[in-house]
Amino acid sequence: MSESPFPQITLVRHGETAWSRSGQHTGRSDIPLTPEGEEAARALAPRLAARAYAAVWSSPSSRAATTCALAGFGDGRTIDPDLAEWDYGAYEGRTTQAILAERPDWRLFRDGCPEGETAADVGARADRIIGRARARDADLIVFSSAHLLRVLAARWIGLPPQGGALLVLGTASVSVLGYEHDRTEPVLRAWNG
């Protein structure tokens, strides 16, 4: 991972679940990791062990908790409700393909979800996380889900929440938020590794 004299926030997407494999929107449903997801989460441990983290923050989901524990950080985990995945409302458990069959022009980051959240809603949560992270001014590690982490990264670099649509994350991926020359220049130091 990229070295820097400034604090970094390491973002870890949870391992594979049955719904992430099938492409179903998994917001508030508590879907466990698949055996492959557990194996990928264990494989994160050596990749993440090289850095010391002042805090370990996690989504309330069991998929994030299991990934966190299998990666070696379960003992220090603090649950942050703001790290919960996007609330997909009426689209929970549905694939994008099925949604598009009914609503051909739908885009999650532009339109949000009926009975769920908009990108602005998720962006407000991301901004609170960023505020707490900058106040800590230390290396942190965060375990959560794809769409929340994408919005978080977009907000970190000054994009609107909808900018998360430009950033794709695989399961059990590691990304790093940080700074370039000083704390006024937030950047993506690594993405989707």
mmCIF file of C-alpha atoms in Angstrom:
data_model
loop_
_atom_site.group_PDB
_atom_site.id
_atom_site.type_symbol
_atom_site.label_atom_id
_atom_site.label_comp_id
_atom_site.label_asym_id
_atom_site.label_seq_id
_atom_site.Cartn_x
_atom_site.Cartn_y
_atom_site.Cartn_z
ATOM 1 C CA MET A 1 0.000 0.000 0.000
ATOM 2 C CA SER A 2 0.972 3.558 -0.613
ATOM 3 C CA GLU A 3 3.165 5.183 2.074
ATOM 4 C CA SER A 4 2.546 8.699 3.311
ATOM 5 C CA PRO A 5 3.629 10.867 6.242
ATOM 6 C CA PHE A 6 -0.034 11.845 6.723
ATOM 7 C CA PRO A 7 -2.852 9.839 8.295
ATOM 8 C CA GLN A 8 -4.584 7.345 6.056
ATOM 9 C CA ILE A 9 -7.971 5.696 6.139
ATOM 10 C CA THR A 10 -7.952 2.130 4.885
ATOM 11 C CA LEU A 11 -11.311 1.071 3.460
ATOM 12 C CA VAL A 12 -12.160 -2.640 3.354
ATOM 13 C CA ARG A 13 -15.210 -3.957 1.564
ATOM 14 C CA HIS A 14 -16.670 -7.091 3.108
ATOM 15 C CA GLY A 15 -16.095 -10.512 1.562
ATOM 16 C CA GLU A 16 -18.471 -12.151 -0.878
ATOM 17 C CA THR A 17 -22.050 -12.979 0.127
ATOM 18 C CA ALA A 18 -24.611 -14.936 -1.875
ATOM 19 C CA TRP A 19 -26.279 -11.642 -2.770
ATOM 20 C CA SER A 20 -23.078 -9.858 -3.788
ATOM 21 C CA ARG A 21 -22.349 -12.839 -6.052
ATOM 22 C CA SER A 22 -25.824 -12.685 -7.635
ATOM 23 C CA GLY A 23 -25.844 -8.881 -7.886
ATOM 24 C CA GLN A 24 -28.746 -8.368 -5.485
ATOM 25 C CA HIS A 25 -28.811 -5.042 -3.647
ATOM 26 C CA THR A 26 -27.871 -5.802 -0.058
ATOM 27 C CA GLY A 27 -28.480 -2.817 2.151
ATOM 28 C CA ARG A 28 -29.952 -3.624 5.532
ATOM 29 C CA SER A 29 -30.481 -7.378 5.023
ATOM 30 C CA ASP A 30 -27.977 -9.297 7.100
ATOM 31 C CA ILE A 31 -26.563 -11.784 4.605
ATOM 32 C CA PRO A 32 -23.558 -13.868 5.803
ATOM 33 C CA LEU A 33 -20.326 -14.362 3.906
ATOM 34 C CA THR A 34 -20.008 -17.358 1.606
ATOM 35 C CA PRO A 35 -17.154 -19.797 2.300
ATOM 36 C CA GLU A 36 -15.263 -18.032 -0.512
ATOM 37 C CA GLY A 37 -15.988 -14.702 1.152
ATOM 38 C CA GLU A 38 -14.604 -16.006 4.439
ATOM 39 C CA GLU A 39 -11.463 -17.257 2.702
ATOM 40 C CA ALA A 40 -10.950 -13.883 1.002
ATOM 41 C CA ALA A 41 -11.454 -12.097 4.347
ATOM 42 C CA ARG A 42 -8.772 -14.295 5.976
ATOM 43 C CA ALA A 43 -6.433 -13.484 3.077
ATOM 44 C CA LEU A 44 -6.727 -9.782 3.974
ATOM 45 C CA ALA A 45 -4.916 -10.275 7.304
ATOM 46 C CA PRO A 46 -1.326 -10.272 5.992
ATOM 47 C CA ARG A 47 -2.088 -7.389 3.618
ATOM 48 C CA LEU A 48 -3.435 -5.221 6.446
ATOM 49 C CA ALA A 49 -0.999 -6.200 9.203
ATOM 50 C CA ALA A 50 1.829 -3.932 8.020
ATOM 51 C CA ARG A 51 0.169 -0.787 9.367
ATOM 52 C CA ALA A 52 -0.931 0.101 12.902
ATOM 53 C CA TYR A 53 -4.423 1.600 13.154
ATOM 54 C CA ALA A 54 -5.567 3.959 15.892
ATOM 55 C CA ALA A 55 -9.153 2.769 15.460
ATOM 56 C CA VAL A 56 -11.161 0.042 13.721
ATOM 57 C CA TRP A 57 -14.596 1.207 12.556
ATOM 58 C CA SER A 58 -17.227 -1.102 11.144
ATOM 59 C CA SER A 59 -20.686 -1.180 9.689
ATOM 60 C CA PRO A 60 -23.234 -2.871 11.950
ATOM 61 C CA SER A 61 -23.704 -5.700 9.400
ATOM 62 C CA SER A 62 -22.538 -9.224 10.168
ATOM 63 C CA ARG A 63 -20.797 -9.369 6.763
ATOM 64 C CA ALA A 64 -18.586 -6.428 7.791
ATOM 65 C CA ALA A 65 -18.113 -7.828 11.314
ATOM 66 C CA THR A 66 -17.068 -11.244 10.002
ATOM 67 C CA THR A 67 -14.686 -9.704 7.466
ATOM 68 C CA CYS A 68 -13.215 -7.523 10.205
ATOM 69 C CA ALA A 69 -12.738 -10.502 12.554
ATOM 70 C CA LEU A 70 -11.277 -12.833 9.919
ATOM 71 C CA ALA A 71 -8.878 -10.086 8.805
ATOM 72 C CA GLY A 72 -7.613 -9.916 12.394
ATOM 73 C CA PHE A 73 -9.331 -6.771 13.690
ATOM 74 C CA GLY A 74 -12.433 -8.095 15.455
ATOM 75 C CA ASP A 75 -11.218 -7.351 18.984
ATOM 76 C CA GLY A 76 -10.833 -3.622 18.375
ATOM 77 C CA ARG A 77 -13.999 -3.112 16.335
ATOM 78 C CA THR A 78 -16.233 -0.120 17.016
ATOM 79 C CA ILE A 79 -19.627 -0.195 15.291
ATOM 80 C CA ASP A 80 -20.594 3.042 13.581
ATOM 81 C CA PRO A 81 -24.223 3.170 12.353
ATOM 82 C CA ASP A 82 -23.209 5.767 9.748
ATOM 83 C CA LEU A 83 -21.169 3.010 8.047
ATOM 84 C CA ALA A 84 -24.298 0.960 7.258
ATOM 85 C CA GLU A 85 -24.780 0.229 3.580
ATOM 86 C CA TRP A 86 -27.160 2.302 1.441
ATOM 87 C CA ASP A 87 -30.793 1.691 2.417
ATOM 88 C CA TYR A 88 -32.264 0.331 -0.826
ATOM 89 C CA GLY A 89 -35.847 0.427 0.455
ATOM 90 C CA ALA A 90 -38.190 -1.198 -2.089
ATOM 91 C CA TYR A 91 -35.165 -2.325 -4.136
ATOM 92 C CA GLU A 92 -33.606 -4.394 -1.340
ATOM 93 C CA GLY A 93 -32.752 -7.872 -2.605
ATOM 94 C CA ARG A 94 -33.383 -6.949 -6.232
ATOM 95 C CA THR A 95 -30.799 -6.903 -9.016
ATOM 96 C CA THR A 96 -30.141 -3.835 -11.130
ATOM 97 C CA GLN A 97 -31.257 -5.839 -14.164
ATOM 98 C CA ALA A 98 -34.671 -6.552 -12.580
ATOM 99 C CA ILE A 99 -35.089 -2.909 -11.569
ATOM 100 C CA LEU A 100 -34.162 -1.718 -15.064
ATOM 101 C CA ALA A 101 -36.783 -4.051 -16.570
ATOM 102 C CA GLU A 102 -39.408 -1.959 -14.744
ATOM 103 C CA ARG A 103 -37.627 1.390 -14.783
ATOM 104 C CA PRO A 104 -35.254 1.476 -17.792
ATOM 105 C CA ASP A 105 -33.635 4.834 -17.012
ATOM 106 C CA TRP A 106 -32.967 4.175 -13.289
ATOM 107 C CA ARG A 107 -29.511 4.896 -11.865
ATOM 108 C CA LEU A 108 -28.884 4.320 -8.164
ATOM 109 C CA PHE A 109 -26.515 7.233 -7.630
ATOM 110 C CA ARG A 110 -28.796 9.655 -9.492
ATOM 111 C CA ASP A 111 -32.245 8.435 -8.464
ATOM 112 C CA GLY A 112 -31.867 6.677 -5.118
ATOM 113 C CA CYS A 113 -34.442 4.110 -4.053
ATOM 114 C CA PRO A 114 -38.157 4.349 -3.305
ATOM 115 C CA GLU A 115 -38.717 3.974 0.450
ATOM 116 C CA GLY A 116 -34.932 4.067 0.862
ATOM 117 C CA GLU A 117 -32.065 6.544 0.653
ATOM 118 C CA THR A 118 -30.843 8.992 -1.949
ATOM 119 C CA ALA A 119 -27.193 9.654 -2.726
ATOM 120 C CA ALA A 120 -27.504 12.860 -0.689
ATOM 121 C CA ASP A 121 -28.698 10.847 2.333
ATOM 122 C CA VAL A 122 -25.711 8.503 2.085
ATOM 123 C CA GLY A 123 -23.448 11.510 1.444
ATOM 124 C CA ALA A 124 -24.587 13.139 4.700
ATOM 125 C CA ARG A 125 -23.571 9.984 6.590
ATOM 126 C CA ALA A 126 -20.249 9.897 4.725
ATOM 127 C CA ASP A 127 -19.588 13.523 5.655
ATOM 128 C CA ARG A 128 -20.103 12.708 9.344
ATOM 129 C CA ILE A 129 -17.649 9.800 9.063
ATOM 130 C CA ILE A 130 -15.098 12.052 7.356
ATOM 131 C CA GLY A 131 -15.526 14.685 10.058
ATOM 132 C CA ARG A 132 -14.832 12.118 12.791
ATOM 133 C CA ALA A 133 -11.877 10.687 10.852
ATOM 134 C CA ARG A 134 -10.266 14.079 10.309
ATOM 135 C CA ALA A 135 -10.762 14.909 13.999
ATOM 136 C CA ARG A 136 -8.888 11.700 14.924
ATOM 137 C CA ASP A 137 -5.991 12.674 12.618
ATOM 138 C CA ALA A 138 -4.633 9.116 12.792
ATOM 139 C CA ASP A 139 -4.519 5.974 10.693
ATOM 140 C CA LEU A 140 -7.919 4.268 10.708
ATOM 141 C CA ILE A 141 -9.348 1.120 9.154
ATOM 142 C CA VAL A 142 -12.993 0.935 8.081
ATOM 143 C CA PHE A 143 -15.014 -2.198 7.218
ATOM 144 C CA SER A 144 -18.241 -1.673 5.278
ATOM 145 C CA SER A 145 -20.065 -2.259 1.986
ATOM 146 C CA ALA A 146 -19.491 -1.131 -1.573
ATOM 147 C CA HIS A 147 -21.902 1.723 -2.177
ATOM 148 C CA LEU A 148 -21.326 3.407 1.189
ATOM 149 C CA LEU A 149 -17.545 3.179 0.695
ATOM 150 C CA ARG A 150 -17.848 4.549 -2.846
ATOM 151 C CA VAL A 151 -19.787 7.582 -1.605
ATOM 152 C CA LEU A 152 -17.331 8.007 1.275
ATOM 153 C CA ALA A 153 -14.401 8.078 -1.152
ATOM 154 C CA ALA A 154 -16.188 10.522 -3.463
ATOM 155 C CA ARG A 155 -16.886 12.879 -0.573
ATOM 156 C CA TRP A 156 -13.288 12.534 0.690
ATOM 157 C CA ILE A 157 -11.933 13.920 -2.584
ATOM 158 C CA GLY A 158 -14.564 16.655 -2.834
ATOM 159 C CA LEU A 159 -16.950 15.075 -5.325
ATOM 160 C CA PRO A 160 -20.710 15.099 -4.751
ATOM 161 C CA PRO A 161 -22.122 11.819 -3.395
ATOM 162 C CA GLN A 162 -23.167 10.900 -6.952
ATOM 163 C CA GLY A 163 -19.454 10.757 -7.808
ATOM 164 C CA GLY A 164 -19.362 7.373 -6.098
ATOM 165 C CA ALA A 165 -20.896 5.987 -9.301
ATOM 166 C CA LEU A 166 -17.446 6.416 -10.907
ATOM 167 C CA LEU A 167 -15.695 4.181 -8.363
ATOM 168 C CA VAL A 168 -16.188 0.416 -8.445
ATOM 169 C CA LEU A 169 -15.264 -1.907 -5.561
ATOM 170 C CA GLY A 170 -14.860 -5.670 -5.590
ATOM 171 C CA THR A 171 -15.563 -7.831 -2.559
ATOM 172 C CA ALA A 172 -12.746 -8.108 0.000
ATOM 173 C CA SER A 173 -11.018 -5.158 -1.666
ATOM 174 C CA VAL A 174 -8.726 -2.667 0.048
ATOM 175 C CA SER A 175 -8.582 1.048 -0.756
ATOM 176 C CA VAL A 176 -6.765 3.917 0.929
ATOM 177 C CA LEU A 177 -7.836 7.526 1.448
ATOM 178 C CA GLY A 178 -5.137 10.011 2.341
ATOM 179 C CA TYR A 179 -3.463 13.253 1.397
ATOM 180 C CA GLU A 180 -0.880 14.336 -1.145
ATOM 181 C CA HIS A 181 1.276 17.334 -0.145
ATOM 182 C CA ASP A 182 -0.596 18.371 2.999
ATOM 183 C CA ARG A 183 -3.960 17.950 4.728
ATOM 184 C CA THR A 184 -5.630 20.362 2.304
ATOM 185 C CA GLU A 185 -5.150 17.874 -0.574
ATOM 186 C CA PRO A 186 -7.251 14.752 0.064
ATOM 187 C CA VAL A 187 -6.640 12.001 -2.499
ATOM 188 C CA LEU A 188 -7.303 8.342 -3.247
ATOM 189 C CA ARG A 189 -3.928 6.764 -2.488
ATOM 190 C CA ALA A 190 -5.017 3.285 -3.578
ATOM 191 C CA TRP A 191 -8.266 1.923 -4.964
ATOM 192 C CA ASN A 192 -9.931 -1.486 -5.259
ATOM 193 C CA GLY A 193 -6.810 -3.496 -4.551
#
